[in-house]
Amino acid sequence: MRNRNTSILVRVVSILFLSGTIILVIISLINYSRQRNNYPIGMTIAGIPVGELTPQEATERILLVYTTPVSAQYGESDIHIDPSTVGFELDLEAMVAAADLSRTGGSFWGGYWNYLWNQEPASITIPLRATISEETLRNYLQNEIASRYDIPPEPAQPLPGSATFAPGSSGQTLDIDRAVILIEDALRSPTNRTVSLTFQRSAPARPTIDNLEILLQQTINLAEYDGVFGLYMLDLQTGQEIHFAMDQGQTILTEPDVAFTASSTIKIPIMLSYYIKYGPAVLEDEQASRLILNTISKSENPPADTLMERLNAFEGPLIVTENLQKIGLENTFIAGFFCDPSNPCPLLQRFSTPANQRFDVFTDPDPYNQTTTSDMGMLLADIYQCATTGGGALVAAFPGQITQDICQQMINFLASDRIGVLIEAGVPEGTQVAHKHGWITDVASGVIKNISDSAIVYTPGGNYVLVMYAYHPVQAVWEPVSGLFAQLSQIVYNYFNLPIQ
């Protein structure tokens, strides 16, 4: 009887135990099945944790992150960039499909077994799939950010009545190439969605060359110079030029240009003609170098006459003039040797030029030597181009005779003309000024009516040609006129070397 009761009890306990086991298995299967409907713990889609989320919940989370605007700091501005406006598009369907495949593609019972043993599933990473239209992004950066937030540089402004310029201010320009990289990285990041945009500093622009011309003319008027004044300036970097003439404070036409007495500035083409005749051999000729040096730096007339006599004992000045005509300088000539001012040499030929045939302006140009500001300026520009590049009008007109080394030697001789006044007085000490000055003092009266200076000026901010000629029918009083030359020279130097704020 006892054995029978024990057997029944064992059966009941076994049934209960088996029923409990079945119930636990069913519950665990239900829980696992529910868990399998969600993404596994450790899964990330596009860098976003989606473990234990349903596909719908995961989609919403991804959209919430990747539609959040990117914050761009540009200077003092905080700009919010909507991803959709710059061509950013998520491929959600592909990412969710890949996640679902990872969620359901494994063995059900293998996963269940791991679940029973409380084993964490391996981490699964679904990479971001998205496209960005670089063209759309660039257009946005240019039209919506750069056009609104770039700061243009403020050009320096001339200060009327002075030789200086008010300093300009630098600007900033968005570095669009760098911005594209930074913003694309931020659009693809679920966490780092703030960028600092870089920019480039832009230097202040110069005032326009027209403003410089106005300032130069105003300076002449403020100086109350009532003679004839001609000025030519050429920017040797850009080719921009200023060319004007004034008579008693009023601008006059410069086509044709105004004829001035060339005085000692005519020694530049004398030097050039000597090189044209004797070519590269002059570079090693010490005697010729001394003659040229005395002609240019000491402005002595006898060495200049010697140079012309070596061209032709009787018609040396005419050969100089012919050389000038070959390079198109039709208003510049020398018609006789210098000789002694108290006993001048005979005039070899009378020259009629477009410049000296004008009747609307009078400068009483010397029949022995004449030029214009533009002729002398173009001659210096030709020498500079030859010395710098080995090309230009001089090399083309006189091949084999004029070389780059010769042109550089001519500039070196011109740079030896150090007088400390006129154009030199308007530039900082140490500035290289390759020039030839000139003025004529009447032997009988001691009066100066003509003052001139023609220069190539080398500066940190750019090189330029500057030529000025002044004539006064009564007297070009040295101090105010030479001071005017210096002030105009200072203005041009400051234009090329602007102060920075």
Coordinates of C-alpha atoms in Angstrom, one line a residue, residues 4-501:
R4 CA 1.6 2.3 -4.4
N5 CA 1.1 5.7 -2.7
T6 CA 4.8 6.5 -3.3
S7 CA 4.6 5.7 -7.0
I8 CA 1.5 7.9 -7.4
L9 CA 3.4 10.8 -5.6
V10 CA 6.4 10.4 -7.8
R11 CA 4.2 10.5 -10.9
V12 CA 2.4 13.6 -9.7
V13 CA 5.7 15.4 -9.0
S14 CA 7.1 14.3 -12.3
I15 CA 4.1 15.6 -14.1
L16 CA 4.2 18.8 -12.2
F17 CA 7.9 19.2 -12.9
L18 CA 7.5 18.4 -16.6
S19 CA 4.5 20.8 -16.9
G20 CA 6.6 23.5 -15.2
T21 CA 9.4 22.8 -17.5
I22 CA 7.1 23.0 -20.5
I23 CA 5.6 26.3 -19.3
L24 CA 9.1 27.8 -18.7
V25 CA 10.2 26.7 -22.2
I26 CA 7.0 28.2 -23.7
I27 CA 7.5 31.5 -21.8
S28 CA 11.2 31.6 -22.8
L29 CA 10.3 30.9 -26.4
I30 CA 7.7 33.7 -26.3
N31 CA 10.2 36.1 -24.7
Y32 CA 12.9 35.1 -27.2
S33 CA 10.5 35.5 -30.1
R34 CA 9.5 39.0 -28.9
Q35 CA 13.2 39.8 -28.5
R36 CA 13.9 38.5 -31.9
N37 CA 11.3 40.9 -33.3
N38 CA 13.6 43.8 -32.1
Y39 CA 17.2 44.5 -33.0
P40 CA 19.7 42.7 -30.9
I41 CA 21.6 44.3 -28.1
G42 CA 24.9 45.9 -29.4
M43 CA 23.6 46.6 -32.9
T44 CA 24.2 50.0 -34.4
I45 CA 22.9 51.5 -37.6
A46 CA 24.8 54.5 -39.0
G47 CA 26.6 54.8 -35.7
I48 CA 23.4 54.9 -33.7
P49 CA 22.6 52.2 -31.0
V50 CA 19.3 50.5 -31.9
G51 CA 19.5 47.4 -29.6
E52 CA 16.1 46.3 -28.3
L53 CA 14.3 48.7 -30.6
T54 CA 11.8 47.8 -33.3
P55 CA 12.6 48.7 -36.9
Q56 CA 10.1 51.5 -36.7
E57 CA 11.6 52.9 -33.5
A58 CA 15.1 52.5 -35.0
T59 CA 14.1 54.4 -38.1
E60 CA 12.6 57.2 -36.1
R61 CA 15.8 57.5 -34.0
I62 CA 18.0 57.5 -37.1
L63 CA 15.9 60.2 -38.8
L64 CA 15.9 62.3 -35.6
V65 CA 19.7 62.3 -35.5
Y66 CA 20.5 62.7 -39.2
T67 CA 17.9 65.4 -39.9
T68 CA 19.2 67.5 -37.0
P69 CA 20.8 70.7 -38.5
V70 CA 24.6 71.0 -38.6
S71 CA 25.8 74.0 -36.6
A72 CA 28.5 75.9 -38.5
Q73 CA 30.5 78.6 -36.8
Y74 CA 31.8 81.2 -39.2
G75 CA 33.5 84.1 -37.6
E76 CA 31.0 85.6 -35.2
S77 CA 28.0 83.9 -36.8
D78 CA 26.3 80.6 -35.9
I79 CA 24.7 79.1 -38.9
H80 CA 22.3 76.1 -38.8
I81 CA 22.5 74.0 -42.0
D82 CA 19.5 71.8 -42.8
P83 CA 20.9 68.5 -44.3
S84 CA 18.2 68.4 -46.9
T85 CA 19.1 71.9 -48.2
V86 CA 22.7 70.8 -49.0
G87 CA 21.7 67.6 -50.9
F88 CA 22.1 65.1 -48.0
E89 CA 19.9 62.0 -48.5
L90 CA 19.8 58.9 -46.2
D91 CA 19.3 55.5 -47.8
L92 CA 17.2 54.3 -44.8
E93 CA 15.6 51.4 -46.8
A94 CA 19.0 49.8 -47.5
M95 CA 20.2 50.2 -43.9
V96 CA 17.0 48.8 -42.4
A97 CA 17.0 45.9 -44.8
A98 CA 20.6 45.1 -43.8
A99 CA 19.7 45.3 -40.1
D100 CA 16.7 43.1 -40.6
L101 CA 18.8 40.5 -42.4
S102 CA 21.2 40.4 -39.5
R103 CA 18.3 40.2 -37.1
T104 CA 16.5 37.3 -38.7
G105 CA 19.1 35.7 -40.9
G106 CA 20.7 33.5 -38.1
S107 CA 19.5 30.1 -36.8
F108 CA 16.4 30.5 -34.6
W109 CA 17.3 27.6 -32.3
G110 CA 20.9 28.6 -32.2
G111 CA 19.9 32.0 -31.1
Y112 CA 17.4 30.6 -28.6
W113 CA 20.1 28.4 -27.2
N114 CA 22.3 31.4 -26.6
Y115 CA 19.3 33.2 -25.1
L116 CA 18.8 30.4 -22.6
W117 CA 22.4 30.5 -21.6
N118 CA 22.2 34.3 -21.3
Q119 CA 24.9 34.8 -23.9
E120 CA 25.2 38.3 -25.4
P121 CA 24.9 38.3 -29.2
A122 CA 27.9 39.6 -31.2
S123 CA 27.9 43.3 -31.9
I124 CA 26.5 44.1 -35.4
T125 CA 27.4 47.4 -37.1
I126 CA 25.4 48.6 -40.1
P127 CA 27.4 51.4 -41.7
L128 CA 25.8 54.7 -42.8
R129 CA 24.4 54.7 -46.3
A130 CA 23.8 58.2 -47.6
T131 CA 24.5 60.5 -50.5
I132 CA 25.6 64.1 -50.6
S133 CA 25.4 66.4 -53.6
E134 CA 28.7 68.3 -53.6
E135 CA 27.4 70.7 -56.2
T136 CA 24.4 71.5 -54.1
L137 CA 26.6 71.9 -51.0
R138 CA 29.0 74.2 -52.8
N139 CA 26.2 76.3 -54.2
Y140 CA 24.7 76.7 -50.7
L141 CA 28.1 77.7 -49.2
Q142 CA 28.6 80.2 -51.9
N143 CA 25.1 81.7 -52.1
E144 CA 23.9 81.4 -48.5
I145 CA 27.1 81.7 -46.4
A146 CA 29.9 83.3 -48.4
S147 CA 27.6 85.9 -50.0
R148 CA 26.1 86.9 -46.6
Y149 CA 29.0 86.5 -44.2
D150 CA 32.2 87.1 -46.1
I151 CA 33.7 90.5 -45.2
P152 CA 35.1 92.4 -48.2
P153 CA 38.4 94.2 -47.6
E154 CA 38.2 98.0 -47.3
P155 CA 40.6 99.7 -49.6
A156 CA 43.0 102.3 -48.3
Q157 CA 41.7 105.8 -49.0
P158 CA 43.8 108.8 -50.1
L159 CA 43.8 111.7 -47.6
P160 CA 43.3 114.9 -49.6
G161 CA 46.0 117.5 -48.8
S162 CA 48.6 114.9 -47.7
A163 CA 50.9 112.3 -49.2
T164 CA 49.5 109.5 -47.1
F165 CA 46.6 107.1 -47.3
A166 CA 44.1 106.1 -44.6
P167 CA 44.8 102.4 -43.9
G168 CA 42.4 99.9 -45.3
S169 CA 41.1 96.8 -43.5
S170 CA 41.6 93.2 -44.4
G171 CA 38.6 91.0 -45.3
Q172 CA 37.7 87.4 -44.9
T173 CA 36.7 84.9 -47.6
L174 CA 35.2 81.5 -46.8
D175 CA 37.5 78.6 -47.6
I176 CA 34.8 76.7 -49.6
D177 CA 37.0 73.7 -50.4
R178 CA 37.7 73.1 -46.7
A179 CA 34.1 73.9 -45.7
V180 CA 32.9 71.1 -48.0
I181 CA 35.0 68.6 -46.3
L182 CA 34.1 69.7 -42.8
I183 CA 30.3 69.8 -43.4
E184 CA 30.3 66.5 -45.3
D185 CA 32.0 64.9 -42.2
A186 CA 29.5 66.5 -39.9
L187 CA 26.5 65.4 -42.0
R188 CA 27.8 61.8 -41.8
S189 CA 28.4 61.9 -38.0
P190 CA 25.7 61.0 -35.5
T191 CA 27.4 62.9 -32.7
N192 CA 29.8 65.6 -34.0
R193 CA 27.5 67.9 -35.8
T194 CA 29.2 71.2 -35.1
V195 CA 32.0 72.7 -37.3
S196 CA 34.1 75.8 -37.3
L197 CA 34.5 77.0 -40.9
T198 CA 37.8 78.4 -41.9
F199 CA 38.4 81.5 -43.9
Q200 CA 41.2 83.3 -45.7
R201 CA 42.3 86.8 -45.0
S202 CA 42.3 89.1 -48.0
A203 CA 44.6 92.1 -48.0
P204 CA 43.2 95.6 -48.4
A205 CA 43.0 96.7 -52.0
R206 CA 44.7 99.7 -53.2
P207 CA 42.7 102.7 -54.1
T208 CA 41.8 102.8 -57.8
I209 CA 44.5 104.2 -60.0
D210 CA 42.0 106.9 -60.9
N211 CA 41.9 108.0 -57.2
L212 CA 45.7 108.1 -57.3
E213 CA 45.6 110.4 -60.3
I214 CA 43.1 112.7 -58.7
L215 CA 45.3 112.9 -55.5
L216 CA 48.4 113.7 -57.6
Q217 CA 46.5 116.5 -59.5
Q218 CA 45.1 117.9 -56.3
T219 CA 48.6 118.0 -54.8
I220 CA 49.8 120.0 -57.7
N221 CA 46.9 122.4 -57.4
L222 CA 47.4 122.8 -53.6
A223 CA 51.1 123.6 -54.3
E224 CA 49.8 126.5 -56.5
Y225 CA 52.2 125.6 -59.2
D226 CA 51.3 127.8 -62.1
G227 CA 53.6 126.5 -64.8
V228 CA 53.3 123.5 -67.0
F229 CA 53.7 120.1 -65.3
G230 CA 53.7 116.7 -66.9
L231 CA 53.6 113.3 -65.1
Y232 CA 53.7 109.7 -66.3
M233 CA 53.5 106.7 -64.0
L234 CA 53.5 103.0 -65.0
D235 CA 52.7 100.1 -62.7
L236 CA 55.3 97.5 -63.9
Q237 CA 53.3 94.6 -62.5
T238 CA 49.9 95.4 -64.0
G239 CA 50.7 97.8 -66.9
Q240 CA 48.3 100.4 -65.5
E241 CA 49.4 103.9 -66.1
I242 CA 48.7 107.5 -65.2
H243 CA 49.5 110.2 -67.7
F244 CA 48.5 113.8 -67.4
A245 CA 49.7 117.3 -68.0
M246 CA 48.6 120.5 -66.3
D247 CA 49.0 124.1 -67.3
Q248 CA 48.4 126.8 -64.6
G249 CA 46.4 124.2 -62.6
Q250 CA 44.2 123.0 -65.4
T251 CA 44.5 119.6 -67.0
I252 CA 45.4 119.6 -70.7
L253 CA 45.4 117.0 -73.4
T254 CA 48.3 114.6 -73.6
E255 CA 47.6 113.3 -77.2
P256 CA 49.9 114.3 -78.6
D257 CA 52.0 114.7 -75.5
V258 CA 53.6 117.9 -74.2
A259 CA 57.2 118.7 -75.4
F260 CA 59.6 119.5 -72.6
T261 CA 63.3 120.4 -72.6
A262 CA 65.0 117.0 -71.9
S263 CA 68.0 118.5 -70.3
S264 CA 70.2 115.8 -68.7
T265 CA 67.5 113.1 -68.9
I266 CA 68.5 112.8 -72.6
K267 CA 71.6 111.1 -71.3
I268 CA 69.6 107.9 -70.8
P269 CA 69.2 107.4 -74.6
I270 CA 72.8 108.5 -75.1
M271 CA 73.9 105.7 -72.8
L272 CA 71.5 103.3 -74.6
S273 CA 72.9 104.2 -78.1
Y274 CA 76.4 103.5 -77.0
Y275 CA 75.4 100.0 -76.0
I276 CA 73.5 99.6 -79.3
K277 CA 76.7 100.3 -81.2
Y278 CA 79.2 98.4 -79.2
G279 CA 77.0 95.6 -77.8
P280 CA 78.1 93.2 -75.1
A281 CA 81.8 94.3 -75.4
V282 CA 80.9 97.3 -73.3
L283 CA 80.3 95.1 -70.3
E284 CA 84.0 94.5 -70.0
D285 CA 85.2 97.9 -71.2
E286 CA 86.4 99.8 -68.1
Q287 CA 87.0 103.1 -69.9
A288 CA 83.5 103.1 -71.4
S289 CA 82.1 102.2 -68.0
R290 CA 83.8 105.3 -66.5
L291 CA 82.4 107.5 -69.3
I292 CA 78.9 106.2 -68.7
L293 CA 79.2 106.5 -64.9
N294 CA 80.3 110.1 -65.2
T295 CA 77.6 110.8 -67.7
I296 CA 74.8 109.4 -65.5
S297 CA 75.9 109.7 -61.8
K298 CA 77.8 113.0 -62.1
S299 CA 75.7 114.3 -65.0
E300 CA 78.8 115.6 -66.8
N301 CA 78.4 116.9 -70.4
P302 CA 82.0 116.2 -71.7
P303 CA 81.7 112.4 -71.1
A304 CA 78.3 112.4 -72.8
D305 CA 79.8 114.2 -75.8
T306 CA 82.6 111.6 -75.9
L307 CA 80.1 108.8 -76.0
M308 CA 78.2 110.4 -78.9
E309 CA 81.5 111.2 -80.7
R310 CA 82.3 107.4 -80.5
L311 CA 79.0 106.8 -82.3
N312 CA 79.9 109.3 -85.0
A313 CA 82.4 112.1 -84.7
F314 CA 80.1 114.5 -86.5
E315 CA 76.5 113.2 -86.2
G316 CA 76.5 111.2 -83.0
P317 CA 73.4 113.0 -81.6
L318 CA 71.5 112.2 -84.8
I319 CA 72.3 108.5 -84.3
V320 CA 70.9 108.7 -80.8
T321 CA 67.7 110.2 -82.3
E322 CA 67.5 107.5 -85.0
N323 CA 67.7 104.8 -82.4
L324 CA 64.8 106.3 -80.4
Q325 CA 62.7 106.5 -83.6
K326 CA 63.3 102.8 -84.2
I327 CA 61.5 102.0 -80.9
G328 CA 58.7 104.4 -81.6
L329 CA 59.7 107.4 -79.5
E330 CA 58.9 110.1 -82.0
N331 CA 58.9 113.0 -79.6
T332 CA 62.4 112.6 -78.2
F333 CA 65.6 113.8 -79.9
I334 CA 69.0 115.4 -79.4
A335 CA 70.1 117.7 -82.3
G336 CA 73.6 118.6 -81.2
F337 CA 76.5 118.0 -78.9
F338 CA 76.4 119.6 -75.5
C339 CA 79.8 121.4 -75.8
D340 CA 80.2 124.5 -73.5
P341 CA 76.9 126.2 -72.5
S342 CA 78.6 129.6 -73.1
N343 CA 79.7 128.5 -76.5
P344 CA 77.2 125.8 -77.7
C345 CA 77.9 123.5 -80.6
P346 CA 76.0 124.1 -83.8
L347 CA 72.5 122.6 -84.2
L348 CA 72.8 119.6 -86.6
Q349 CA 69.2 119.4 -87.5
R350 CA 65.8 120.9 -86.6
F351 CA 63.3 118.3 -85.5
S352 CA 59.5 118.8 -85.9
T353 CA 57.5 116.4 -83.7
P354 CA 53.9 116.0 -82.9
A355 CA 54.6 117.2 -79.4
N356 CA 56.4 120.4 -80.3
Q357 CA 53.9 121.4 -82.9
R358 CA 51.2 122.0 -80.4
F359 CA 50.0 125.6 -80.0
D360 CA 47.7 125.2 -77.0
V361 CA 50.6 124.9 -74.5
F362 CA 54.0 126.6 -74.4
T363 CA 57.1 125.2 -72.7
D364 CA 59.8 126.8 -74.8
P365 CA 61.4 123.5 -75.5
D366 CA 65.1 123.5 -76.3
P367 CA 65.7 122.9 -80.0
Y368 CA 68.8 120.9 -79.0
N369 CA 67.0 118.2 -76.9
Q370 CA 63.4 117.5 -76.2
T371 CA 61.3 114.7 -74.9
T372 CA 57.9 114.0 -73.3
T373 CA 56.9 112.3 -70.1
S374 CA 55.4 109.3 -71.9
D375 CA 58.4 108.8 -74.2
M376 CA 60.8 108.8 -71.3
G377 CA 58.5 106.6 -69.3
M378 CA 58.2 104.0 -72.0
L379 CA 62.0 104.0 -72.6
L380 CA 62.6 103.2 -68.9
A381 CA 59.9 100.6 -69.0
D382 CA 61.6 99.0 -72.0
I383 CA 64.9 98.9 -70.1
Y384 CA 63.2 97.4 -67.1
Q385 CA 61.5 94.7 -69.1
C386 CA 64.7 93.8 -70.9
A387 CA 66.6 93.6 -67.6
T388 CA 63.9 91.5 -66.0
T389 CA 62.8 89.1 -68.7
G390 CA 65.4 89.5 -71.4
G391 CA 62.7 90.6 -73.9
G392 CA 60.8 93.6 -75.0
A393 CA 61.1 96.3 -77.6
L394 CA 64.8 97.0 -77.2
V395 CA 65.8 93.4 -77.7
A396 CA 63.4 93.1 -80.7
A397 CA 64.7 96.3 -82.3
F398 CA 68.4 95.7 -81.6
P399 CA 68.9 91.9 -81.5
G400 CA 72.4 90.8 -80.5
Q401 CA 73.4 94.3 -79.4
I402 CA 71.0 94.8 -76.5
T403 CA 71.0 91.9 -74.0
Q404 CA 69.5 91.3 -70.5
D405 CA 72.9 91.8 -68.9
I406 CA 73.4 95.2 -70.7
C407 CA 70.0 96.4 -69.6
Q408 CA 70.8 95.4 -66.0
Q409 CA 74.1 97.3 -66.3
M410 CA 72.2 100.4 -67.5
I411 CA 69.9 100.2 -64.5
N412 CA 72.9 99.9 -62.2
F413 CA 74.4 103.1 -63.7
L414 CA 71.0 104.8 -63.3
A415 CA 70.9 103.7 -59.7
S416 CA 74.3 105.4 -59.1
D417 CA 72.6 108.8 -59.7
R418 CA 72.2 109.7 -56.0
I419 CA 71.2 113.3 -55.4
G420 CA 68.8 113.0 -52.4
V421 CA 66.2 115.3 -54.0
L422 CA 63.3 115.1 -56.4
I423 CA 62.0 111.6 -56.7
E424 CA 64.6 110.2 -54.3
A425 CA 63.4 112.6 -51.6
G426 CA 60.0 111.0 -51.6
V427 CA 60.9 107.4 -50.9
P428 CA 62.4 105.8 -47.7
E429 CA 66.1 105.7 -47.4
G430 CA 67.5 102.5 -49.0
T431 CA 64.9 102.4 -51.7
Q432 CA 66.5 101.7 -55.1
V433 CA 65.8 104.5 -57.5
A434 CA 67.3 104.0 -61.0
H435 CA 66.9 107.5 -62.5
K436 CA 68.3 110.4 -64.3
H437 CA 67.6 114.0 -63.1
G438 CA 67.9 117.1 -65.0
W439 CA 67.5 120.9 -64.8
I440 CA 69.0 123.8 -66.7
T441 CA 70.3 127.0 -65.1
D442 CA 70.5 130.0 -67.4
V443 CA 74.1 131.0 -67.6
A444 CA 73.4 134.8 -67.7
S445 CA 70.6 135.1 -65.1
G446 CA 71.0 131.9 -63.0
V447 CA 67.3 131.2 -63.3
I448 CA 66.0 127.7 -63.6
K449 CA 62.9 127.2 -65.8
N450 CA 63.0 123.4 -66.4
I451 CA 63.3 120.6 -63.7
S452 CA 62.9 116.9 -64.5
D453 CA 63.4 113.5 -63.1
S454 CA 62.8 110.1 -64.7
A455 CA 63.0 107.0 -62.6
I456 CA 62.4 103.3 -62.1
V457 CA 61.5 102.8 -58.4
Y458 CA 61.9 99.4 -56.7
T459 CA 59.7 98.9 -53.6
P460 CA 58.4 96.0 -51.5
G461 CA 54.8 96.6 -52.7
G462 CA 55.7 96.8 -56.4
N463 CA 58.0 98.5 -58.9
Y464 CA 57.0 101.4 -61.1
V465 CA 58.2 104.0 -63.5
L466 CA 57.7 107.6 -62.5
V467 CA 58.6 110.6 -64.8
M468 CA 58.0 114.2 -64.0
Y469 CA 58.8 117.4 -66.0
A470 CA 58.1 120.9 -64.9
Y471 CA 58.4 124.2 -66.8
H472 CA 57.8 127.7 -65.6
P473 CA 57.9 130.7 -68.0
V474 CA 59.5 133.0 -65.4
Q475 CA 61.3 130.8 -62.9
A476 CA 60.9 127.3 -61.5
V477 CA 61.9 128.2 -58.0
W478 CA 64.0 125.3 -56.7
E479 CA 62.7 124.7 -53.2
P480 CA 58.9 124.6 -53.8
V481 CA 59.2 122.8 -57.2
S482 CA 61.7 120.2 -55.9
G483 CA 59.6 119.7 -52.8
L484 CA 56.5 119.2 -55.1
F485 CA 58.5 116.4 -56.9
A486 CA 59.3 114.8 -53.6
Q487 CA 55.7 115.0 -52.4
L488 CA 54.3 113.5 -55.6
S489 CA 57.0 110.7 -55.4
Q490 CA 55.9 110.0 -51.8
I491 CA 52.3 109.7 -52.8
V492 CA 53.1 107.2 -55.5
Y493 CA 55.4 105.2 -53.1
N494 CA 52.7 105.1 -50.4
Y495 CA 50.1 104.0 -53.0
F496 CA 52.3 100.9 -53.7
N497 CA 53.1 100.4 -50.1
L498 CA 49.9 101.0 -48.2
P499 CA 49.6 101.1 -44.4
I500 CA 47.8 98.1 -42.9
Q501 CA 45.4 98.6 -40.0

